[in-house]
mmCIF file of C-alpha atoms in Angstrom:
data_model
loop_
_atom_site.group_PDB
_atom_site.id
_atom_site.type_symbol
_atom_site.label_atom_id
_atom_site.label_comp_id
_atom_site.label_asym_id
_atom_site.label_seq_id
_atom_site.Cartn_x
_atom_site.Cartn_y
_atom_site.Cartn_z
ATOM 1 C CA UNK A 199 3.291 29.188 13.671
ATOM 2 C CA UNK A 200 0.809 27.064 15.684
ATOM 3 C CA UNK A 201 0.262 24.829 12.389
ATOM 4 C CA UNK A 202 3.873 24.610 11.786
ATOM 5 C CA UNK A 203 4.311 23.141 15.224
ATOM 6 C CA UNK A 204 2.020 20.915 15.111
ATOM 7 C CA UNK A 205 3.362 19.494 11.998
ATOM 8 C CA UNK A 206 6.746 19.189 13.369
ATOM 9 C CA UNK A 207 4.996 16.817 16.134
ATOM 10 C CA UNK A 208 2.717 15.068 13.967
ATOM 11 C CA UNK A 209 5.949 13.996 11.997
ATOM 12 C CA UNK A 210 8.038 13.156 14.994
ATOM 13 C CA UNK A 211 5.241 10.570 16.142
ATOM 14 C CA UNK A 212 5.506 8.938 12.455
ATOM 15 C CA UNK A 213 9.177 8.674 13.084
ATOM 16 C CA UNK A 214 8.697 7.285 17.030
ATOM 17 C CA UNK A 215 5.943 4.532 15.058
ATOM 18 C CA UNK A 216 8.277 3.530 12.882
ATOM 19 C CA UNK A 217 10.827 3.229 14.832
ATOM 20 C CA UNK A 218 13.340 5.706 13.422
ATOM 21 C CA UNK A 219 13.736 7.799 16.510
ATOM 22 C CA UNK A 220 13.457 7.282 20.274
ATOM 23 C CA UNK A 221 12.940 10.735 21.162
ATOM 24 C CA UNK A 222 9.947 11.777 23.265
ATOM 25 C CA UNK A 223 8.114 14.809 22.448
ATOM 26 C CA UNK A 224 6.294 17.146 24.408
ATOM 27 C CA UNK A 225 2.716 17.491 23.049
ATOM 28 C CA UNK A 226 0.039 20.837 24.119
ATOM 29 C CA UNK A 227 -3.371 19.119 25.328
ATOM 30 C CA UNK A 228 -4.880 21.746 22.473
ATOM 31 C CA UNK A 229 -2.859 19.585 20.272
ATOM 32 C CA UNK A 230 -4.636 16.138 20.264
ATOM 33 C CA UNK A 231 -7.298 17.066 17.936
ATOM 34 C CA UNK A 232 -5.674 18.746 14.708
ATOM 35 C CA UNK A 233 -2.852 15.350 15.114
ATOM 36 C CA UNK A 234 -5.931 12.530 14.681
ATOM 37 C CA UNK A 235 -7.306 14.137 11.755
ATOM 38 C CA UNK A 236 -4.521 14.585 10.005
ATOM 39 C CA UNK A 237 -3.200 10.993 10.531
ATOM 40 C CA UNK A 238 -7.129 10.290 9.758
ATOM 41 C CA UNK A 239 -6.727 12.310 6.203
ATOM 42 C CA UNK A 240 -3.649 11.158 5.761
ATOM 43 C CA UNK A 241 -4.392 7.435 6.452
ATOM 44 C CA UNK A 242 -1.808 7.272 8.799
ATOM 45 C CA UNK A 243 -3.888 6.487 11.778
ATOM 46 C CA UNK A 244 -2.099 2.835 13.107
ATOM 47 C CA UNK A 245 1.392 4.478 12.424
ATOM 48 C CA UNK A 246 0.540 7.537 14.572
ATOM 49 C CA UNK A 247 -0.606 5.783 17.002
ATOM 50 C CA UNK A 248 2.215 3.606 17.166
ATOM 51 C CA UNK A 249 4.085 6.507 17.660
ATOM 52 C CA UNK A 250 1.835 7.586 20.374
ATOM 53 C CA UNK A 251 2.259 4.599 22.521
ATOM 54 C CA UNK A 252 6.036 5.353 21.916
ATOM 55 C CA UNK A 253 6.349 8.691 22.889
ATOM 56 C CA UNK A 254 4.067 7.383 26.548
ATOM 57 C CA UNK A 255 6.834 4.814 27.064
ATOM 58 C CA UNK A 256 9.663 6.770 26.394
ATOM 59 C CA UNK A 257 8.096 9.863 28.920
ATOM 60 C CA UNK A 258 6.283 11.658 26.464
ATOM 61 C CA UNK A 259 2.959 13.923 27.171
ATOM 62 C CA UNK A 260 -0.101 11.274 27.433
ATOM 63 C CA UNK A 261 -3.103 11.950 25.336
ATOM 64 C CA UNK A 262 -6.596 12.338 26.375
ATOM 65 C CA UNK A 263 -8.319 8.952 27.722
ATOM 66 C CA UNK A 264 -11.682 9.597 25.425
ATOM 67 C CA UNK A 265 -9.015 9.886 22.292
ATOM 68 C CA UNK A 266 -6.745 7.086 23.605
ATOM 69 C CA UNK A 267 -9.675 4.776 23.940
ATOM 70 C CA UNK A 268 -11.310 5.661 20.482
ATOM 71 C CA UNK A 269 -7.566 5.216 19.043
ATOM 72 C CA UNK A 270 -6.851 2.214 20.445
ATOM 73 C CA UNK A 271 -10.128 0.713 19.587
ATOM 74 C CA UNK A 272 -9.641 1.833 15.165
ATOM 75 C CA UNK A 273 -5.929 0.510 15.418
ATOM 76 C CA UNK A 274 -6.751 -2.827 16.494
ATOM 77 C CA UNK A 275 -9.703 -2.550 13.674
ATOM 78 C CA UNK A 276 -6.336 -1.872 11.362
ATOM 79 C CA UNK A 277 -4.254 -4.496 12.719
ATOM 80 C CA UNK A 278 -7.496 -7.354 12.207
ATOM 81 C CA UNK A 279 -7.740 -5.513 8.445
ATOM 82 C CA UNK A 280 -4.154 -6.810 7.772
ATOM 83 C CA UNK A 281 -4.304 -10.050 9.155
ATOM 84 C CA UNK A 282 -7.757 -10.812 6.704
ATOM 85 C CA UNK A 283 -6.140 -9.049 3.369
ATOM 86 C CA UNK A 284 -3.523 -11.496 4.369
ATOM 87 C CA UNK A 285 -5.574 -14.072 4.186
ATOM 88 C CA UNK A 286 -7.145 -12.999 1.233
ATOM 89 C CA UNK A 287 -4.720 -12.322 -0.684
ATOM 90 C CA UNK A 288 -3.343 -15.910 0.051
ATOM 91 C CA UNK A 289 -6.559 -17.431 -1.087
ATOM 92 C CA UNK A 290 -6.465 -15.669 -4.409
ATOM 93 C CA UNK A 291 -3.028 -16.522 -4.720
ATOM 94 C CA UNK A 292 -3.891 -20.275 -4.380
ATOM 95 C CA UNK A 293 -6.857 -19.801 -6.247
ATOM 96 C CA UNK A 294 -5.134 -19.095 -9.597
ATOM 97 C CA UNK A 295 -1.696 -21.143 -8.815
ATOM 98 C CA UNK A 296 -4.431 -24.527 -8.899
ATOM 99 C CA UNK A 297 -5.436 -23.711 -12.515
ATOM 100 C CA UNK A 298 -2.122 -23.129 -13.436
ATOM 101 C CA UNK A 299 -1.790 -19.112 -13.266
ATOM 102 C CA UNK A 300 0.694 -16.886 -11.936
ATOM 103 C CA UNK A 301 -0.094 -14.060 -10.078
ATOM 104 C CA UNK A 302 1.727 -10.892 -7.904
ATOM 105 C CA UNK A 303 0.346 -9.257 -5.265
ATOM 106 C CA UNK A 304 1.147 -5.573 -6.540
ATOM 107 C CA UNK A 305 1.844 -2.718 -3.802
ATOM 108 C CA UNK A 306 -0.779 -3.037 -0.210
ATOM 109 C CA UNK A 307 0.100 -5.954 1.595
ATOM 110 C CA UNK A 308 3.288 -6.527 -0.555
ATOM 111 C CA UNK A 309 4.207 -2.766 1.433
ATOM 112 C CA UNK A 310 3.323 -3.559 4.491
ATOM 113 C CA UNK A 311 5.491 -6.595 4.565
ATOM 114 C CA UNK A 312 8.375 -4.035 4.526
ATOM 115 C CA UNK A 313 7.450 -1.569 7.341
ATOM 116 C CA UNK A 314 9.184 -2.286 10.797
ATOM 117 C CA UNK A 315 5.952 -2.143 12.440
ATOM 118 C CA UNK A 316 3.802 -4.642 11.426
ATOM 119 C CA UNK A 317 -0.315 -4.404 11.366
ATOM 120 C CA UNK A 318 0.052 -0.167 11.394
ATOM 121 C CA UNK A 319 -0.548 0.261 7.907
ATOM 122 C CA UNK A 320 -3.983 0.902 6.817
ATOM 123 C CA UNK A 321 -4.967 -1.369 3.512
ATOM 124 C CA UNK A 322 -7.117 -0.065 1.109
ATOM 125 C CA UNK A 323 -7.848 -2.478 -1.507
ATOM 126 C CA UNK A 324 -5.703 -5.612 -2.765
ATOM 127 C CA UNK A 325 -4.373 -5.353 -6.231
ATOM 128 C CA UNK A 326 -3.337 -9.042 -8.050
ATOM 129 C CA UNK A 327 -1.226 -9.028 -10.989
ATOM 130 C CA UNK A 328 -2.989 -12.134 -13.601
ATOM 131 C CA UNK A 329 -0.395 -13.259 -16.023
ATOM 132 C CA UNK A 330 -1.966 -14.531 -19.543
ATOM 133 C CA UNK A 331 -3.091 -10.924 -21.065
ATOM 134 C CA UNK A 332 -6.316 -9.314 -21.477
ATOM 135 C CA UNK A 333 -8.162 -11.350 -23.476
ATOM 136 C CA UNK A 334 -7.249 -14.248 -21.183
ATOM 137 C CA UNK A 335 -7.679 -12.919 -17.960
ATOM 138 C CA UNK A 336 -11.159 -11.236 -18.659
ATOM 139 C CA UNK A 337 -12.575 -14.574 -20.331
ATOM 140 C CA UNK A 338 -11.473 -16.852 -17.315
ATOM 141 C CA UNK A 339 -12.932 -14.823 -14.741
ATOM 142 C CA UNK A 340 -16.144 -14.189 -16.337
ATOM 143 C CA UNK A 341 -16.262 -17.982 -16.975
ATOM 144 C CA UNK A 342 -15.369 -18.624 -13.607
ATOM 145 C CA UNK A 343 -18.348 -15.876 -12.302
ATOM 146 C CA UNK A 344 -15.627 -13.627 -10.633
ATOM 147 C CA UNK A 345 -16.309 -11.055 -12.835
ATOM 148 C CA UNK A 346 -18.355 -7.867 -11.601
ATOM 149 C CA UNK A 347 -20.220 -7.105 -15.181
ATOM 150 C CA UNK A 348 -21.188 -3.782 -13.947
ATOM 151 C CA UNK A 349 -17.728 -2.373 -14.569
ATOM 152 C CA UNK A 350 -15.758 -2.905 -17.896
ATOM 153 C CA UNK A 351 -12.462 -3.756 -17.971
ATOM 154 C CA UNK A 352 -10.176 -0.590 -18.330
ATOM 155 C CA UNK A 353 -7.027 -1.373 -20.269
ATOM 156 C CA UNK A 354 -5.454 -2.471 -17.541
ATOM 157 C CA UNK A 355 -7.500 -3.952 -15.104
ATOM 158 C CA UNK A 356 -10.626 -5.123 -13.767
ATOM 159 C CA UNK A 357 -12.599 -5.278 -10.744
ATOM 160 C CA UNK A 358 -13.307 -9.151 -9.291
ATOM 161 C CA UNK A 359 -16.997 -8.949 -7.890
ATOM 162 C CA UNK A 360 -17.281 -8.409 -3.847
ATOM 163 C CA UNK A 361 -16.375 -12.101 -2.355
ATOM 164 C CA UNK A 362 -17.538 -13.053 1.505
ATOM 165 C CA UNK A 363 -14.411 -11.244 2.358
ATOM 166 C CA UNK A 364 -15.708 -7.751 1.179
ATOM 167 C CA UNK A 365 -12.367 -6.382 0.162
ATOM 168 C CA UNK A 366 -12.422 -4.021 -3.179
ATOM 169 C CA UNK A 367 -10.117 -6.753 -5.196
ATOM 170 C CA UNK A 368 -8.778 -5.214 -9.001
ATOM 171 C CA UNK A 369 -7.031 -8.061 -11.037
ATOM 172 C CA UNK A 370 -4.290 -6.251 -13.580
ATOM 173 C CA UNK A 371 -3.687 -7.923 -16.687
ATOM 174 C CA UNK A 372 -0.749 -5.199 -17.253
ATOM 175 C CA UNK A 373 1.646 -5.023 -14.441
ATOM 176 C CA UNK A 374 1.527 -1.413 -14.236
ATOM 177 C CA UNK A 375 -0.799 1.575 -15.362
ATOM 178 C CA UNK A 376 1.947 3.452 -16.794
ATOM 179 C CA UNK A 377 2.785 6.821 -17.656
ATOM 180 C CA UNK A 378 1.295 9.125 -19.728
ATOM 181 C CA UNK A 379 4.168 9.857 -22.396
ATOM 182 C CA UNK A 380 3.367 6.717 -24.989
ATOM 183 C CA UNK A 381 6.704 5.980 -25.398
ATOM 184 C CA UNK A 382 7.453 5.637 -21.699
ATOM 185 C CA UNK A 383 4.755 3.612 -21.069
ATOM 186 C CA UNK A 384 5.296 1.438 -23.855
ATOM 187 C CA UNK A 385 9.549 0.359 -22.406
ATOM 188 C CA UNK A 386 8.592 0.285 -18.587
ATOM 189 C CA UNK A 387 5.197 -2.093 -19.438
ATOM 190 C CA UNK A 388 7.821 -3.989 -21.342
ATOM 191 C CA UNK A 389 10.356 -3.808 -18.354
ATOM 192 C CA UNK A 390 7.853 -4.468 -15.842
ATOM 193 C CA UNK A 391 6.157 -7.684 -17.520
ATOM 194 C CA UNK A 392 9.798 -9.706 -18.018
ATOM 195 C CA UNK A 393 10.830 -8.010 -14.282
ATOM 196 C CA UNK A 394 7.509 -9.247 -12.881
ATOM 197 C CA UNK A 395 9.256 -12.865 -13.436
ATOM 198 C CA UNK A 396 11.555 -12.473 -10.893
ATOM 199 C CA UNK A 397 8.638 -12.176 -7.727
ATOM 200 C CA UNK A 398 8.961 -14.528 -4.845
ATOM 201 C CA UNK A 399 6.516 -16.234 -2.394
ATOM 202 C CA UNK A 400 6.572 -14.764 0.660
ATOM 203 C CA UNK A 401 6.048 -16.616 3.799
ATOM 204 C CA UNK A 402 1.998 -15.163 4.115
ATOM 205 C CA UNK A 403 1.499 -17.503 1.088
ATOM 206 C CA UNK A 404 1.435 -15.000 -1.613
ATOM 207 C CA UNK A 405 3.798 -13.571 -4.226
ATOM 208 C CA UNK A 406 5.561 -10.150 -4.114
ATOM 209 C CA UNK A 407 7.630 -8.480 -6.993
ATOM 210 C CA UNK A 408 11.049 -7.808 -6.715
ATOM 211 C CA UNK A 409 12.673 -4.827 -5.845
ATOM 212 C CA UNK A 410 13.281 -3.091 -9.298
ATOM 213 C CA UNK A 411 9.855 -3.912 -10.027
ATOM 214 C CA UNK A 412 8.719 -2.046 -6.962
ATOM 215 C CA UNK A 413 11.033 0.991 -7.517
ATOM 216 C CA UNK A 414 9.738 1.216 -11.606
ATOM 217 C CA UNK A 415 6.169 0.618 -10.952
ATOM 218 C CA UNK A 416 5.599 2.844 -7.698
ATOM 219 C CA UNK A 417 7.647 5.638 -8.877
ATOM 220 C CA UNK A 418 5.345 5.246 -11.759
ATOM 221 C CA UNK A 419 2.284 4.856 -9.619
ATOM 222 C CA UNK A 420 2.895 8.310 -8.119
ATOM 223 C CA UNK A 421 3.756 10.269 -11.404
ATOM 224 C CA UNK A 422 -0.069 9.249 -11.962
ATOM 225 C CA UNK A 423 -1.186 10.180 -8.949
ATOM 226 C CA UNK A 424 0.696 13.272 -9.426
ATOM 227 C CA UNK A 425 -1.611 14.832 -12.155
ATOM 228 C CA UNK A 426 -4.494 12.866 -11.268
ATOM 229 C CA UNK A 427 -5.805 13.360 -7.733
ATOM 230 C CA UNK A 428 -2.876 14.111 -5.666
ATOM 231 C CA UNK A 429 -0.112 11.830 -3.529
ATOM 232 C CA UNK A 430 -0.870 10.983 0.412
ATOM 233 C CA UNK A 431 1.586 10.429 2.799
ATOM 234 C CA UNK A 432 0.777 6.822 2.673
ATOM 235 C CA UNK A 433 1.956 6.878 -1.126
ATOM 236 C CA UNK A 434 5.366 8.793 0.333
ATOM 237 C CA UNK A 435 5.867 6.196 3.131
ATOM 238 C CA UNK A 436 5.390 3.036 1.408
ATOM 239 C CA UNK A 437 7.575 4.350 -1.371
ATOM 240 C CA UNK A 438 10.240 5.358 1.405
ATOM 241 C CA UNK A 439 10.272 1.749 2.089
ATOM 242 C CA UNK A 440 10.172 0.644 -0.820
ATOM 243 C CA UNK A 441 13.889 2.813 -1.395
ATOM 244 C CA UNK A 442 15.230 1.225 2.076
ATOM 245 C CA UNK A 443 14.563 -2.329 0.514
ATOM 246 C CA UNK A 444 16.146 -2.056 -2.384
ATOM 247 C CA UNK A 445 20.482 -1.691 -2.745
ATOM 248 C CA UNK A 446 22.133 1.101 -4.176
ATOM 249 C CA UNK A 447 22.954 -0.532 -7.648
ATOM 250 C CA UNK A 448 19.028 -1.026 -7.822
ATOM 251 C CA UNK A 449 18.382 2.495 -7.069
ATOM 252 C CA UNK A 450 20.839 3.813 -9.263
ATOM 253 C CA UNK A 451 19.649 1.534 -12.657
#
């Protein structure tokens, strides 16, 4: 029962951070401890505390000071991690648009462009879609010494080596990893590369795919995840958003 509870108010603070309700909730002091690591395991951390700061203003039970101030201290960490993938992923984007090659910034910072609160989400990693193949793409990066040549190239993507920035950075020469039925995989890659066309600058100064790419391609991304590791909440958020920004039509294809 005690577990179930404090579910039920560890999801009511993800609603209060993102803005989807404005009711305060009454939180036990015994409480505190089992909500930051869960939002910790479930890299949910900046929205929680979002929520948090919510629930204060709106008359809501306050947390401890030690946790407050610990809190406060990673989500500004989290809000300074956005602003640099940002930044990085503009410079990549400019990087390959000066010789001529498109690119997509594929879920991350393309996400976090569509949650209400801005600078909550945590990034992990920035994934860039490299149009040209993977022949093409592997060659120019190797001859450009971007390559790390301590990983191979998978089928789908390889791993740029650690820049000044120190962000994990995997350039996809196939828009998508796919599913695991051949046949599948084979239509939505083919879906996914014409679809990946229709992406559009966005004003950080980097491209983002449109919304029937994002529905295919992280409904996709989660199947995967499905059988292979397990989905986060993270996963089940950004997707969430990724269903409030497309239209009904969109959803329905």
């Amino acid at each position: 029962m005690r577990m179930k509870k404090d579910y039920s108010i560890f999801f009511q603070l993800i609603r209060l951070g993102l803005g989807i309700s404005d009711e305060a909730v009454v939180i036990p002091m015994e409480a505190w401890k089992g909500l930051y690591k869960e939002a910790e395991r479930q890299s949910m951390l900046g929205v929680v505390f979002e929520g948090v700061n919510r629930n204060v203003i709106l008359g809501g039970t306050k947390p401890p000071t030690a946790l407050v101030l610990k809190w406060m201290g990673i989500s500004q960490v989290i809000k300074r991690k956005n602003v640099k993938f940002d930044e990085e992923a503009k410079r990549l984007t400019q990087l390959f648009d000066e010789n001529g090659i498109f690119t997509v910034i594929l879920k991350g910072q393309g996400n976090e462009l569509l949650y209400p609160v801005r600078g909550c989400r945590i990034p992990g990693d920035i994934d860039i879609f490299v149009d040209g193949g993977k022949e093409f793409v592997v060659d120019w990066i190797d001859r450009h010494g971007l390559a790390d040549r301590a990983e191979k190239a998978t089928y789908h993507h390889v791993h740029l080596l650690p820049g000044a920035s120190g962000i994990d950075i995997e350039v996809h020469f196939l828009p998508s990893s796919g599913l695991f039925f051949p046949t599948h995989r084979h239509r939505l890659q083919r879906f996914l590369q014409s679809e990946v066309r229709n992406s559009v600058m966005c004003d950080r100064g980097f491209r983002i795919p449109s919304a029937m790419f994002n529905l295919l391609m992280q409904l996709a991304h989660i199947h995967c995840h499905f059988f292979c590791g397990g989905i986060g909440l993270r996963q089940m958020n950004d997707f969430y958003y990724v269903l409030m920004s497309s239209s009904k039509d969109e959803r329905r294809s």
